[in-house]
């Protein structure tokens, strides 16, 4: 870690730093990962300066190392997120997120007539395009795109 840069959010000893989240999606990331329900120490910063986004957010979760399946869920709202795995204050690994082929739960189907919007059925989608968020509903076959993405 360079000493010339000032950390806007304190460094953590062990855990996961999720960087490059667009500020307007920060709270969706927190809810998708269930960070509002765990006991780990969590720090975050938002509306920080960034080259990539107008404003970026960062989340640091102490003593938590996510499974790929778990962390990839945030790709729906934070496709450019960068994960930094921290062990004993050092960044030991950097990872990107990938959009999963199957999305179960999390997202609401765009089709108002879809059965998942009327009955207690968990939504289920398959990814139709690797490069963008375009999710085909398993029940009604309608496609939910990023601009209509609503997180449950
Ligand atoms: N970090 C942290 N605690 C540590 C080490 C790093 O919270 N003990 C955070 C840094 O604040 C940074 C991220 O983890 O947000 C990645 O750290 P590092 O690779 O050192 O920073 P950069 O080189 O700026 O990473 P990038 O180029 O990916 O933005
Ligand atoms: Zn549907």
Tab-separated table of C-alpha atoms in Angstrom, residues 13-151:
chain	number	residue	atom	x	y	z
A	13	UNK	CA	-6.703	-5.880	8.700
A	14	UNK	CA	-8.542	-8.829	7.159
A	15	UNK	CA	-11.540	-9.019	4.894
A	16	UNK	CA	-12.918	-7.814	1.596
A	17	UNK	CA	-12.856	-4.352	0.065
A	18	UNK	CA	-15.420	-3.822	-2.677
A	19	UNK	CA	-14.301	-0.857	-4.722
A	20	UNK	CA	-15.657	0.931	-7.803
A	21	UNK	CA	-19.323	0.744	-7.002
A	22	UNK	CA	-21.295	3.594	-8.529
A	23	UNK	CA	-22.575	5.725	-5.663
A	24	UNK	CA	-26.231	5.413	-6.649
A	25	UNK	CA	-26.021	1.627	-6.292
A	26	UNK	CA	-24.275	1.421	-2.955
A	27	UNK	CA	-27.326	0.557	-0.888
A	28	UNK	CA	-28.431	-2.074	-3.406
A	29	UNK	CA	-25.030	-3.727	-3.068
A	30	UNK	CA	-25.397	-3.671	0.717
A	31	UNK	CA	-28.824	-5.249	0.556
A	32	UNK	CA	-27.921	-7.887	-2.082
A	33	UNK	CA	-25.032	-9.073	0.069
A	34	UNK	CA	-27.152	-8.964	3.221
A	35	UNK	CA	-24.615	-6.665	4.871
A	36	UNK	CA	-27.433	-5.022	6.775
A	37	UNK	CA	-27.955	-8.334	8.582
A	38	UNK	CA	-24.473	-9.472	9.576
A	39	UNK	CA	-22.409	-8.734	12.652
A	40	UNK	CA	-19.059	-8.070	10.935
A	41	UNK	CA	-17.517	-4.652	11.130
A	42	UNK	CA	-18.477	-2.777	7.953
A	43	UNK	CA	-17.255	0.607	6.808
A	44	UNK	CA	-18.225	2.411	3.680
A	45	UNK	CA	-17.605	5.624	1.872
A	46	UNK	CA	-19.732	7.157	-0.797
A	47	UNK	CA	-19.710	10.095	-3.174
A	48	UNK	CA	-15.935	9.727	-3.418
A	49	UNK	CA	-14.079	11.050	-6.433
A	50	UNK	CA	-13.474	8.566	-9.208
A	51	UNK	CA	-12.140	8.537	-12.735
A	52	UNK	CA	-14.627	5.928	-13.881
A	53	UNK	CA	-17.811	7.208	-12.293
A	54	UNK	CA	-19.120	10.611	-11.461
A	55	UNK	CA	-19.161	9.434	-7.858
A	56	UNK	CA	-18.057	6.123	-6.501
A	57	UNK	CA	-18.631	4.148	-3.359
A	58	UNK	CA	-16.516	1.625	-1.504
A	59	UNK	CA	-17.487	-0.987	1.076
A	60	UNK	CA	-15.112	-2.735	3.456
A	61	UNK	CA	-16.263	-5.847	5.255
A	62	UNK	CA	-13.924	-7.052	7.983
A	63	UNK	CA	-13.294	-10.780	8.409
A	64	UNK	CA	-15.504	-11.750	5.482
A	65	UNK	CA	-14.387	-13.613	2.362
A	66	UNK	CA	-17.251	-14.084	-0.066
A	67	UNK	CA	-17.889	-17.139	-2.222
A	68	UNK	CA	-17.846	-16.301	-5.944
A	69	UNK	CA	-21.568	-17.136	-6.297
A	70	UNK	CA	-22.384	-14.808	-3.475
A	71	UNK	CA	-20.319	-11.856	-4.653
A	72	UNK	CA	-21.254	-12.233	-8.323
A	73	UNK	CA	-24.818	-11.271	-7.455
A	74	UNK	CA	-23.713	-7.658	-7.144
A	75	UNK	CA	-22.614	-7.628	-10.796
A	76	UNK	CA	-26.244	-6.829	-11.648
A	77	UNK	CA	-25.931	-3.408	-10.061
A	78	UNK	CA	-22.146	-2.999	-9.875
A	79	UNK	CA	-20.663	-4.626	-12.989
A	80	UNK	CA	-17.358	-2.773	-12.581
A	81	UNK	CA	-16.852	-3.633	-8.937
A	82	UNK	CA	-13.330	-4.642	-7.972
A	83	UNK	CA	-12.751	-6.922	-5.033
A	84	UNK	CA	-9.642	-6.714	-2.966
A	85	UNK	CA	-8.949	-9.547	-0.574
A	86	UNK	CA	-7.061	-8.250	2.441
A	87	UNK	CA	-4.949	-10.417	4.707
A	88	UNK	CA	-2.874	-8.887	7.464
A	89	UNK	CA	-3.313	-5.400	5.956
A	90	UNK	CA	-2.001	-6.460	2.528
A	91	UNK	CA	-3.996	-6.822	-0.696
A	92	UNK	CA	-3.392	-10.508	-1.463
A	93	UNK	CA	-5.828	-10.854	-4.356
A	94	UNK	CA	-7.826	-8.664	-6.750
A	95	UNK	CA	-10.919	-9.969	-8.523
A	96	UNK	CA	-13.632	-8.675	-10.803
A	97	UNK	CA	-17.263	-9.704	-10.705
A	98	UNK	CA	-19.016	-11.607	-13.482
A	99	UNK	CA	-22.716	-11.717	-14.246
A	100	UNK	CA	-24.048	-15.189	-13.342
A	101	UNK	CA	-25.751	-17.345	-16.037
A	102	UNK	CA	-28.712	-17.921	-13.740
A	103	UNK	CA	-30.189	-15.327	-11.434
A	104	UNK	CA	-32.496	-16.690	-8.745
A	105	UNK	CA	-34.368	-14.180	-6.632
A	106	UNK	CA	-32.820	-10.704	-6.291
A	107	UNK	CA	-34.451	-9.247	-9.411
A	108	UNK	CA	-38.099	-8.452	-10.112
A	109	UNK	CA	-39.564	-9.480	-13.482
A	110	UNK	CA	-40.383	-6.450	-15.641
A	111	UNK	CA	-43.641	-8.007	-16.847
A	112	UNK	CA	-46.532	-6.830	-14.637
A	113	UNK	CA	-48.547	-9.902	-15.671
A	114	UNK	CA	-45.801	-12.365	-14.736
A	115	UNK	CA	-46.872	-14.958	-12.179
A	116	UNK	CA	-43.894	-14.002	-9.991
A	117	UNK	CA	-45.488	-10.584	-9.520
A	118	UNK	CA	-48.752	-12.105	-8.289
A	119	UNK	CA	-47.841	-15.204	-6.356
A	120	UNK	CA	-45.188	-16.080	-3.842
A	121	UNK	CA	-42.822	-17.566	-6.408
A	122	UNK	CA	-39.094	-16.892	-6.425
A	123	UNK	CA	-38.045	-15.187	-9.645
A	124	UNK	CA	-35.659	-17.049	-11.940
A	125	UNK	CA	-33.871	-15.707	-14.990
A	126	UNK	CA	-31.233	-16.794	-17.457
A	127	UNK	CA	-28.671	-14.391	-18.801
A	128	UNK	CA	-29.233	-13.808	-22.538
A	129	UNK	CA	-26.291	-11.552	-23.181
A	130	UNK	CA	-22.894	-12.014	-21.540
A	131	UNK	CA	-21.926	-8.411	-21.973
A	132	UNK	CA	-24.904	-6.704	-20.450
A	133	UNK	CA	-27.666	-7.279	-17.982
A	134	UNK	CA	-30.470	-8.833	-20.054
A	135	UNK	CA	-32.347	-11.442	-18.051
A	136	UNK	CA	-34.939	-13.769	-19.527
A	137	UNK	CA	-37.683	-14.805	-17.136
A	138	UNK	CA	-38.026	-18.563	-16.652
A	139	UNK	CA	-41.819	-18.159	-16.231
A	140	UNK	CA	-42.993	-15.572	-18.777
A	141	UNK	CA	-39.911	-15.354	-21.056
A	142	UNK	CA	-39.941	-11.553	-21.000
A	143	UNK	CA	-36.554	-9.896	-20.863
A	144	UNK	CA	-35.635	-7.558	-18.044
A	145	UNK	CA	-32.808	-5.200	-19.001
A	146	UNK	CA	-30.576	-3.051	-16.871
A	147	UNK	CA	-32.666	0.087	-17.303
A	148	UNK	CA	-35.694	-1.696	-15.857
A	149	UNK	CA	-33.794	-3.603	-13.229
A	150	UNK	CA	-35.552	-3.578	-9.897
A	151	UNK	CA	-33.986	-5.349	-6.954
